[in-house]
Amino acid sequence: MKKILYLLFVFVLVTVLSACGGEDTPDSNTESGDETENNQTDNTDSESEANDSESSETSEGEEGEKYKVGILAPAVTHGWVAAVAYHAESRAEELSDEIDYQIHTSSGAEEMTAQLDDLMTWGAEAIVAFPQWEGMEVPIQRALDAGIEVVNFDIAIDAEGVYRVAGDNEDMGVQGANYIVDKIGTEGNVVVLEVPSSGSVSELRLKGFEETIAEIAPDMNIQKYATEFTREAGLKDFADILTANDQIDAVYSMDDETSIGVLQAISEAGRDDIQVVTGGGGMQEYFKMMPENEDIWIQSALYSPAMVKDAVDVAVKILNGEEVEENTIIPTTVVDRENYEEFLDENSPY
């Protein structure tokens, strides 16, 4: 009897446990379903966040669109011109978070005109141009009429609406006169090297020099000779000038490359009477000669090709809606052995 009761107990226990195990399955399925539903919700939220992020990036991209700026410069004719393209591209690269740019160099008005047309097709909103040749008035006016902002570097042309950035040629002459008088006094023999072939550049530099000398040193003896903006011309012409003049106290040269030729002529002639040689431009090689010549004050009145950076800045300011002057004239800086180190740039081609 006891054995029968024991078997009945085991049977009932197994039946109950089986029933309990069967109830676990639906609960497990329910939990799994909840997890799947939750995962689907999470994925939907992730997709939504991704879409929001993409929308935000698109919005930021639209808000942060870069201006398109074209740069036109002459191909290399001498160091100063080569440095214009160098400094323009250097500044454009510094502004690369604000602008997309293209830079072209050309050998004449026809080639520069074709490049200007290419920039218009590209969608340039502003063009910085150094139009050295006659005949650029018409294509630049065409760009202006198309709504493109144009900033000319150095050169003044007859085009309505063009901006211009340049140095102060007349003030270079003023600074040269002041420098010479400061070093030799109000009396002495000064040779002036003018460059008639450079047109208004030489005229303005000579005007500033002569008017200032007449005012501050009217007894100065001035002799003028024609030359060119090259060291070869400076060497050749000044060698002849040295032969014709026993005493020269100072040389008013308008260009650094001419002055390098002048200094070579002085050295080859063994002359020790010349106390000052001025220059103009801002040439690295010339700067380095300043401390080496302790017996001669070597000076450069900056008309630096680096001023083209200001032209690029003006273009960006205009595109940003800022007000700028139609003509930006950059004051002259005088460089000599006392401050030349501030202007050294080992990467500059000039």
GROMACS .gro file of C-alpha atoms in nm:
model
  350
    1MET     CA    1   0.000   0.000   0.000
    2LYS     CA    2   0.277   0.238   0.087
    3LYS     CA    3   0.445   0.158  -0.241
    4ILE     CA    4   0.134   0.247  -0.437
    5LEU     CA    5   0.098   0.581  -0.254
    6TYR     CA    6   0.463   0.665  -0.326
    7LEU     CA    7   0.419   0.601  -0.699
    8LEU     CA    8   0.107   0.822  -0.709
    9PHE     CA    9   0.304   1.105  -0.541
   10VAL     CA   10   0.585   1.085  -0.794
   11PHE     CA   11   0.336   1.088  -1.084
   12VAL     CA   12   0.159   1.400  -0.954
   13LEU     CA   13   0.492   1.576  -0.892
   14VAL     CA   14   0.613   1.510  -1.250
   15THR     CA   15   0.282   1.636  -1.391
   16VAL     CA   16   0.305   1.963  -1.194
   17LEU     CA   17   0.665   2.024  -1.295
   18SER     CA   18   0.584   1.965  -1.661
   19ALA     CA   19   0.301   2.216  -1.640
   20CYS     CA   20   0.534   2.474  -1.487
   21GLY     CA   21   0.795   2.421  -1.760
   22GLY     CA   22   0.530   2.473  -2.029
   23GLU     CA   23   0.432   2.812  -1.882
   24ASP     CA   24   0.789   2.943  -1.916
   25THR     CA   25   0.782   2.933  -2.296
   26PRO     CA   26   0.521   3.205  -2.358
   27ASP     CA   27   0.692   3.435  -2.106
   28SER     CA   28   1.021   3.384  -2.285
   29ASN     CA   29   0.862   3.454  -2.623
   30THR     CA   30   0.698   3.766  -2.488
   31GLU     CA   31   1.027   3.896  -2.356
   32SER     CA   32   1.197   3.821  -2.687
   33GLY     CA   33   0.919   4.002  -2.872
   34ASP     CA   34   0.958   4.303  -2.644
   35GLU     CA   35   1.330   4.310  -2.716
   36THR     CA   36   1.271   4.293  -3.091
   37GLU     CA   37   1.020   4.575  -3.070
   38ASN     CA   38   1.260   4.778  -2.861
   39ASN     CA   39   1.543   4.714  -3.109
   40GLN     CA   40   1.319   4.828  -3.395
   41THR     CA   41   1.242   5.145  -3.201
   42ASP     CA   42   1.614   5.200  -3.132
   43ASN     CA   43   1.696   5.154  -3.501
   44THR     CA   44   1.425   5.402  -3.596
   45ASP     CA   45   1.567   5.652  -3.347
   46SER     CA   46   1.920   5.592  -3.484
   47GLU     CA   47   1.800   5.646  -3.840
   48SER     CA   48   1.623   5.961  -3.730
   49GLU     CA   49   1.935   6.089  -3.556
   50ALA     CA   50   2.145   6.003  -3.862
   51ASN     CA   51   1.900   6.190  -4.085
   52ASP     CA   52   1.906   6.487  -3.847
   53SER     CA   53   2.287   6.477  -3.850
   54GLU     CA   54   2.297   6.459  -4.230
   55SER     CA   55   2.051   6.746  -4.251
   56SER     CA   56   2.265   6.946  -4.009
   57GLU     CA   57   2.582   6.876  -4.210
   58THR     CA   58   2.407   6.979  -4.531
   59SER     CA   59   2.287   7.295  -4.365
   60GLU     CA   60   2.636   7.372  -4.235
   61GLY     CA   61   2.782   7.300  -4.578
   62GLU     CA   62   2.541   7.543  -4.739
   63GLU     CA   63   2.613   7.807  -4.480
   64GLY     CA   64   2.988   7.751  -4.507
   65GLU     CA   65   3.019   7.759  -4.886
   66LYS     CA   66   3.348   7.910  -4.996
   67TYR     CA   67   3.388   8.210  -5.222
   68LYS     CA   68   3.550   8.151  -5.559
   69VAL     CA   69   3.844   8.384  -5.614
   70GLY     CA   70   4.059   8.393  -5.927
   71ILE     CA   71   4.412   8.534  -5.943
   72LEU     CA   72   4.575   8.659  -6.265
   73ALA     CA   73   4.944   8.747  -6.269
   74PRO     CA   74   5.213   8.786  -6.535
   75ALA     CA   75   5.454   8.502  -6.597
   76VAL     CA   76   5.805   8.556  -6.462
   77THR     CA   77   5.979   8.850  -6.626
   78HIS     CA   78   6.205   8.926  -6.329
   79GLY     CA   79   6.214   8.849  -5.959
   80TRP     CA   80   5.965   9.113  -5.846
   81VAL     CA   81   5.695   8.991  -6.083
   82ALA     CA   82   5.760   8.627  -5.991
   83ALA     CA   83   5.706   8.715  -5.628
   84VAL     CA   84   5.362   8.864  -5.700
   85ALA     CA   85   5.223   8.523  -5.793
   86TYR     CA   86   5.407   8.364  -5.499
   87HIS     CA   87   5.262   8.602  -5.240
   88ALA     CA   88   4.913   8.596  -5.394
   89GLU     CA   89   4.899   8.217  -5.377
   90SER     CA   90   5.047   8.219  -5.028
   91ARG     CA   91   4.768   8.446  -4.903
   92ALA     CA   92   4.500   8.250  -5.087
   93GLU     CA   93   4.625   7.932  -4.919
   94GLU     CA   94   4.606   8.103  -4.580
   95LEU     CA   95   4.241   8.187  -4.656
   96SER     CA   96   4.158   7.839  -4.787
   97ASP     CA   97   3.891   7.789  -4.520
   98GLU     CA   98   3.705   8.086  -4.672
   99ILE     CA   99   3.786   8.067  -5.043
  100ASP     CA  100   3.843   7.830  -5.331
  101TYR     CA  101   4.096   7.980  -5.569
  102GLN     CA  102   4.260   7.936  -5.905
  103ILE     CA  103   4.581   8.115  -6.004
  104HIS     CA  104   4.700   8.169  -6.361
  105THR     CA  105   5.012   8.334  -6.501
  106SER     CA  106   5.037   8.467  -6.854
  107SER     CA  107   5.281   8.619  -7.101
  108GLY     CA  108   5.062   8.882  -7.263
  109ALA     CA  109   4.720   9.049  -7.275
  110GLU     CA  110   4.571   8.787  -7.508
  111GLU     CA  111   4.666   8.498  -7.280
  112MET     CA  112   4.551   8.681  -6.968
  113THR     CA  113   4.219   8.759  -7.139
  114ALA     CA  114   4.166   8.389  -7.215
  115GLN     CA  115   4.244   8.303  -6.854
  116LEU     CA  116   4.001   8.566  -6.731
  117ASP     CA  117   3.732   8.405  -6.948
  118ASP     CA  118   3.819   8.066  -6.795
  119LEU     CA  119   3.776   8.211  -6.446
  120MET     CA  120   3.436   8.352  -6.542
  121THR     CA  121   3.330   8.008  -6.670
  122TRP     CA  122   3.458   7.851  -6.346
  123GLY     CA  123   3.227   8.083  -6.154
  124ALA     CA  124   3.471   8.326  -5.999
  125GLU     CA  125   3.299   8.579  -5.775
  126ALA     CA  126   3.609   8.798  -5.747
  127ILE     CA  127   3.929   8.830  -5.949
  128VAL     CA  128   4.260   8.975  -5.829
  129ALA     CA  129   4.449   9.088  -6.139
  130PHE     CA  130   4.794   9.229  -6.212
  131PRO     CA  131   4.728   9.344  -6.572
  132GLN     CA  132   5.069   9.465  -6.686
  133TRP     CA  133   4.978   9.496  -7.054
  134GLU     CA  134   4.771   9.738  -7.256
  135GLY     CA  135   4.440   9.603  -7.380
  136MET     CA  136   4.314   9.459  -7.052
  137GLU     CA  137   4.056   9.733  -6.999
  138VAL     CA  138   3.790   9.567  -7.217
  139PRO     CA  139   3.804   9.212  -7.072
  140ILE     CA  140   3.817   9.345  -6.716
  141GLN     CA  141   3.519   9.568  -6.783
  142ARG     CA  142   3.338   9.262  -6.923
  143ALA     CA  143   3.399   9.077  -6.597
  144LEU     CA  144   3.279   9.377  -6.396
  145ASP     CA  145   2.964   9.402  -6.607
  146ALA     CA  146   2.899   9.033  -6.536
  147GLY     CA  147   2.889   9.111  -6.164
  148ILE     CA  148   3.238   8.989  -6.077
  149GLU     CA  149   3.438   9.200  -5.834
  150VAL     CA  150   3.781   9.291  -5.972
  151VAL     CA  151   4.074   9.411  -5.761
  152ASN     CA  152   4.375   9.530  -5.961
  153PHE     CA  153   4.715   9.506  -5.804
  154ASP     CA  154   4.952   9.796  -5.874
  155ILE     CA  155   4.822   9.885  -6.222
  156ALA     CA  156   4.559  10.155  -6.274
  157ILE     CA  157   4.333  10.100  -6.574
  158ASP     CA  158   4.025  10.272  -6.712
  159ALA     CA  159   3.746  10.036  -6.604
  160GLU     CA  160   3.434  10.139  -6.417
  161GLY     CA  161   3.395   9.964  -6.083
  162VAL     CA  162   3.745   9.823  -6.048
  163TYR     CA  163   3.924   9.838  -5.713
  164ARG     CA  164   4.300   9.892  -5.683
  165VAL     CA  165   4.571   9.813  -5.430
  166ALA     CA  166   4.915   9.970  -5.479
  167GLY     CA  167   5.219  10.112  -5.308
  168ASP     CA  168   5.300  10.483  -5.293
  169ASN     CA  169   5.558  10.557  -5.564
  170GLU     CA  170   5.578  10.926  -5.485
  171ASP     CA  171   5.630  10.859  -5.115
  172MET     CA  172   5.920  10.626  -5.204
  173GLY     CA  173   6.096  10.932  -5.347
  174VAL     CA  174   6.012  11.135  -5.038
  175GLN     CA  175   6.156  10.866  -4.811
  176GLY     CA  176   6.469  10.834  -5.026
  177ALA     CA  177   6.537  11.207  -5.000
  178ASN     CA  178   6.484  11.209  -4.624
  179TYR     CA  179   6.713  10.909  -4.581
  180ILE     CA  180   7.000  11.061  -4.780
  181VAL     CA  181   6.980  11.394  -4.597
  182ASP     CA  182   6.969  11.210  -4.265
  183LYS     CA  183   7.293  11.027  -4.351
  184ILE     CA  184   7.502  11.292  -4.535
  185GLY     CA  185   7.348  11.624  -4.432
  186THR     CA  186   7.200  11.898  -4.648
  187GLU     CA  187   7.496  11.941  -4.883
  188GLY     CA  188   7.678  11.699  -5.110
  189ASN     CA  189   7.682  11.535  -5.452
  190VAL     CA  190   7.392  11.303  -5.520
  191VAL     CA  191   7.349  11.091  -5.834
  192VAL     CA  192   6.988  11.018  -5.927
  193LEU     CA  193   6.921  10.709  -6.140
  194GLU     CA  194   6.589  10.752  -6.315
  195VAL     CA  195   6.421  10.498  -6.542
  196PRO     CA  196   6.222  10.682  -6.811
  197SER     CA  197   6.112  10.354  -6.972
  198SER     CA  198   5.905  10.270  -6.662
  199GLY     CA  199   5.669  10.562  -6.721
  200SER     CA  200   5.475  10.689  -6.421
  201VAL     CA  201   5.670  10.469  -6.177
  202SER     CA  202   5.994  10.663  -6.235
  203GLU     CA  203   5.813  10.993  -6.276
  204LEU     CA  204   5.640  10.968  -5.939
  205ARG     CA  205   5.947  10.846  -5.752
  206LEU     CA  206   6.154  11.125  -5.905
  207LYS     CA  207   5.886  11.383  -5.824
  208GLY     CA  208   5.877  11.284  -5.458
  209PHE     CA  209   6.255  11.292  -5.435
  210GLU     CA  210   6.314  11.625  -5.611
  211GLU     CA  211   6.036  11.810  -5.429
  212THR     CA  212   6.155  11.687  -5.091
  213ILE     CA  213   6.521  11.771  -5.160
  214ALA     CA  214   6.421  12.118  -5.278
  215GLU     CA  215   6.243  12.169  -4.949
  216ILE     CA  216   6.488  12.020  -4.697
  217ALA     CA  217   6.825  12.045  -4.876
  218PRO     CA  218   6.810  12.313  -5.148
  219ASP     CA  219   7.192  12.333  -5.172
  220MET     CA  220   7.231  11.965  -5.259
  221ASN     CA  221   7.405  11.907  -5.594
  222ILE     CA  222   7.189  11.669  -5.799
  223GLN     CA  223   7.293  11.491  -6.120
  224LYS     CA  224   7.048  11.268  -6.308
  225TYR     CA  225   7.129  10.970  -6.528
  226ALA     CA  226   6.901  10.724  -6.709
  227THR     CA  227   6.923  10.350  -6.645
  228GLU     CA  228   6.697  10.043  -6.621
  229PHE     CA  229   6.548   9.829  -6.345
  230THR     CA  230   6.812   9.555  -6.379
  231ARG     CA  231   7.141   9.484  -6.205
  232GLU     CA  232   7.317   9.459  -6.541
  233ALA     CA  233   7.213   9.813  -6.630
  234GLY     CA  234   7.304   9.934  -6.281
  235LEU     CA  235   7.653   9.788  -6.312
  236LYS     CA  236   7.721   9.914  -6.664
  237ASP     CA  237   7.571  10.261  -6.626
  238PHE     CA  238   7.714  10.332  -6.283
  239ALA     CA  239   8.063  10.221  -6.388
  240ASP     CA  240   8.050  10.501  -6.647
  241ILE     CA  241   7.909  10.744  -6.390
  242LEU     CA  242   8.194  10.668  -6.149
  243THR     CA  243   8.445  10.744  -6.423
  244ALA     CA  244   8.278  11.079  -6.492
  245ASN     CA  245   8.250  11.186  -6.125
  246ASP     CA  246   8.538  11.206  -5.879
  247GLN     CA  247   8.315  11.266  -5.576
  248ILE     CA  248   7.975  11.110  -5.512
  249ASP     CA  249   7.827  11.118  -5.164
  250ALA     CA  250   7.501  10.934  -5.223
  251VAL     CA  251   7.305  10.752  -5.493
  252TYR     CA  252   6.929  10.778  -5.525
  253SER     CA  253   6.843  10.452  -5.701
  254MET     CA  254   6.476  10.362  -5.740
  255ASP     CA  255   6.510   9.984  -5.759
  256ASP     CA  256   6.686   9.713  -5.556
  257GLU     CA  257   6.813   9.525  -5.861
  258THR     CA  258   6.961   9.842  -6.010
  259SER     CA  259   7.123   9.908  -5.673
  260ILE     CA  260   7.288   9.565  -5.665
  261GLY     CA  261   7.459   9.658  -5.992
  262VAL     CA  262   7.557   9.994  -5.847
  263LEU     CA  263   7.717   9.831  -5.543
  264GLN     CA  264   7.911   9.593  -5.767
  265ALA     CA  265   8.041   9.887  -5.974
  266ILE     CA  266   8.148  10.069  -5.658
  267SER     CA  267   8.331   9.761  -5.532
  268GLU     CA  268   8.506   9.694  -5.862
  269ALA     CA  269   8.617  10.057  -5.887
  270GLY     CA  270   8.749  10.054  -5.530
  271ARG     CA  271   8.561  10.374  -5.444
  272ASP     CA  272   8.514  10.469  -5.081
  273ASP     CA  273   8.348  10.812  -5.115
  274ILE     CA  274   7.987  10.690  -5.148
  275GLN     CA  275   7.804  10.681  -4.816
  276VAL     CA  276   7.447  10.594  -4.919
  277VAL     CA  277   7.279  10.383  -5.188
  278THR     CA  278   6.900  10.370  -5.182
  279GLY     CA  279   6.676  10.122  -5.359
  280GLY     CA  280   6.316  10.021  -5.400
  281GLY     CA  281   6.112   9.704  -5.406
  282GLY     CA  282   6.206   9.471  -5.123
  283MET     CA  283   6.450   9.211  -5.263
  284GLN     CA  284   6.579   8.938  -5.030
  285GLU     CA  285   6.926   8.933  -5.186
  286TYR     CA  286   6.953   9.309  -5.141
  287PHE     CA  287   6.839   9.287  -4.779
  288LYS     CA  288   7.119   9.043  -4.703
  289MET     CA  289   7.378   9.286  -4.843
  290MET     CA  290   7.280   9.556  -4.593
  291PRO     CA  291   7.478   9.435  -4.289
  292GLU     CA  292   7.771   9.321  -4.504
  293ASN     CA  293   7.846   9.675  -4.628
  294GLU     CA  294   7.936   9.861  -4.310
  295ASP     CA  295   8.082  10.162  -4.493
  296ILE     CA  296   7.770  10.224  -4.704
  297TRP     CA  297   7.417  10.273  -4.578
  298ILE     CA  298   7.211  10.049  -4.806
  299GLN     CA  299   6.841  10.132  -4.804
  300SER     CA  300   6.527   9.996  -4.970
  301ALA     CA  301   6.197  10.183  -4.982
  302LEU     CA  302   5.954   9.894  -4.988
  303TYR     CA  303   5.729   9.855  -5.286
  304SER     CA  304   5.696   9.493  -5.197
  305PRO     CA  305   5.526   9.230  -5.415
  306ALA     CA  306   5.385   9.105  -5.084
  307MET     CA  307   5.135   9.394  -5.109
  308VAL     CA  308   4.933   9.167  -5.338
  309LYS     CA  309   4.823   8.991  -5.019
  310ASP     CA  310   4.631   9.308  -4.937
  311ALA     CA  311   4.462   9.284  -5.277
  312VAL     CA  312   4.343   8.931  -5.197
  313ASP     CA  313   4.219   9.054  -4.858
  314VAL     CA  314   4.029   9.339  -5.025
  315ALA     CA  315   3.857   9.090  -5.260
  316VAL     CA  316   3.742   8.877  -4.964
  317LYS     CA  317   3.622   9.184  -4.773
  318ILE     CA  318   3.412   9.292  -5.070
  319LEU     CA  319   3.256   8.944  -5.098
  320ASN     CA  320   3.181   8.957  -4.725
  321GLY     CA  321   2.988   9.278  -4.783
  322GLU     CA  322   3.239   9.501  -4.608
  323GLU     CA  323   3.300   9.855  -4.728
  324VAL     CA  324   3.642   9.914  -4.879
  325GLU     CA  325   3.805  10.212  -5.047
  326GLU     CA  326   3.820  10.214  -5.426
  327ASN     CA  327   4.196  10.275  -5.399
  328THR     CA  328   4.407  10.127  -5.121
  329ILE     CA  329   4.751  10.291  -5.115
  330ILE     CA  330   5.001  10.122  -4.887
  331PRO     CA  331   5.250  10.354  -4.712
  332THR     CA  332   5.623  10.316  -4.773
  333THR     CA  333   5.839  10.122  -4.528
  334VAL     CA  334   6.214  10.193  -4.516
  335VAL     CA  335   6.448   9.896  -4.468
  336ASP     CA  336   6.819   9.915  -4.388
  337ARG     CA  337   7.076   9.728  -4.179
  338GLU     CA  338   6.893   9.820  -3.859
  339ASN     CA  339   6.566   9.639  -3.938
  340TYR     CA  340   6.628   9.416  -4.242
  341GLU     CA  341   6.590   9.094  -4.041
  342GLU     CA  342   6.220   9.167  -3.995
  343PHE     CA  343   6.169   9.135  -4.372
  344LEU     CA  344   6.364   8.819  -4.452
  345ASP     CA  345   6.163   8.538  -4.616
  346GLU     CA  346   6.369   8.240  -4.726
  347ASN     CA  347   6.086   8.110  -4.946
  348SER     CA  348   6.036   8.430  -5.143
  349PRO     CA  349   6.156   8.421  -5.506
  350TYR     CA  350   6.241   8.792  -5.484
   0.00000   0.00000   0.00000
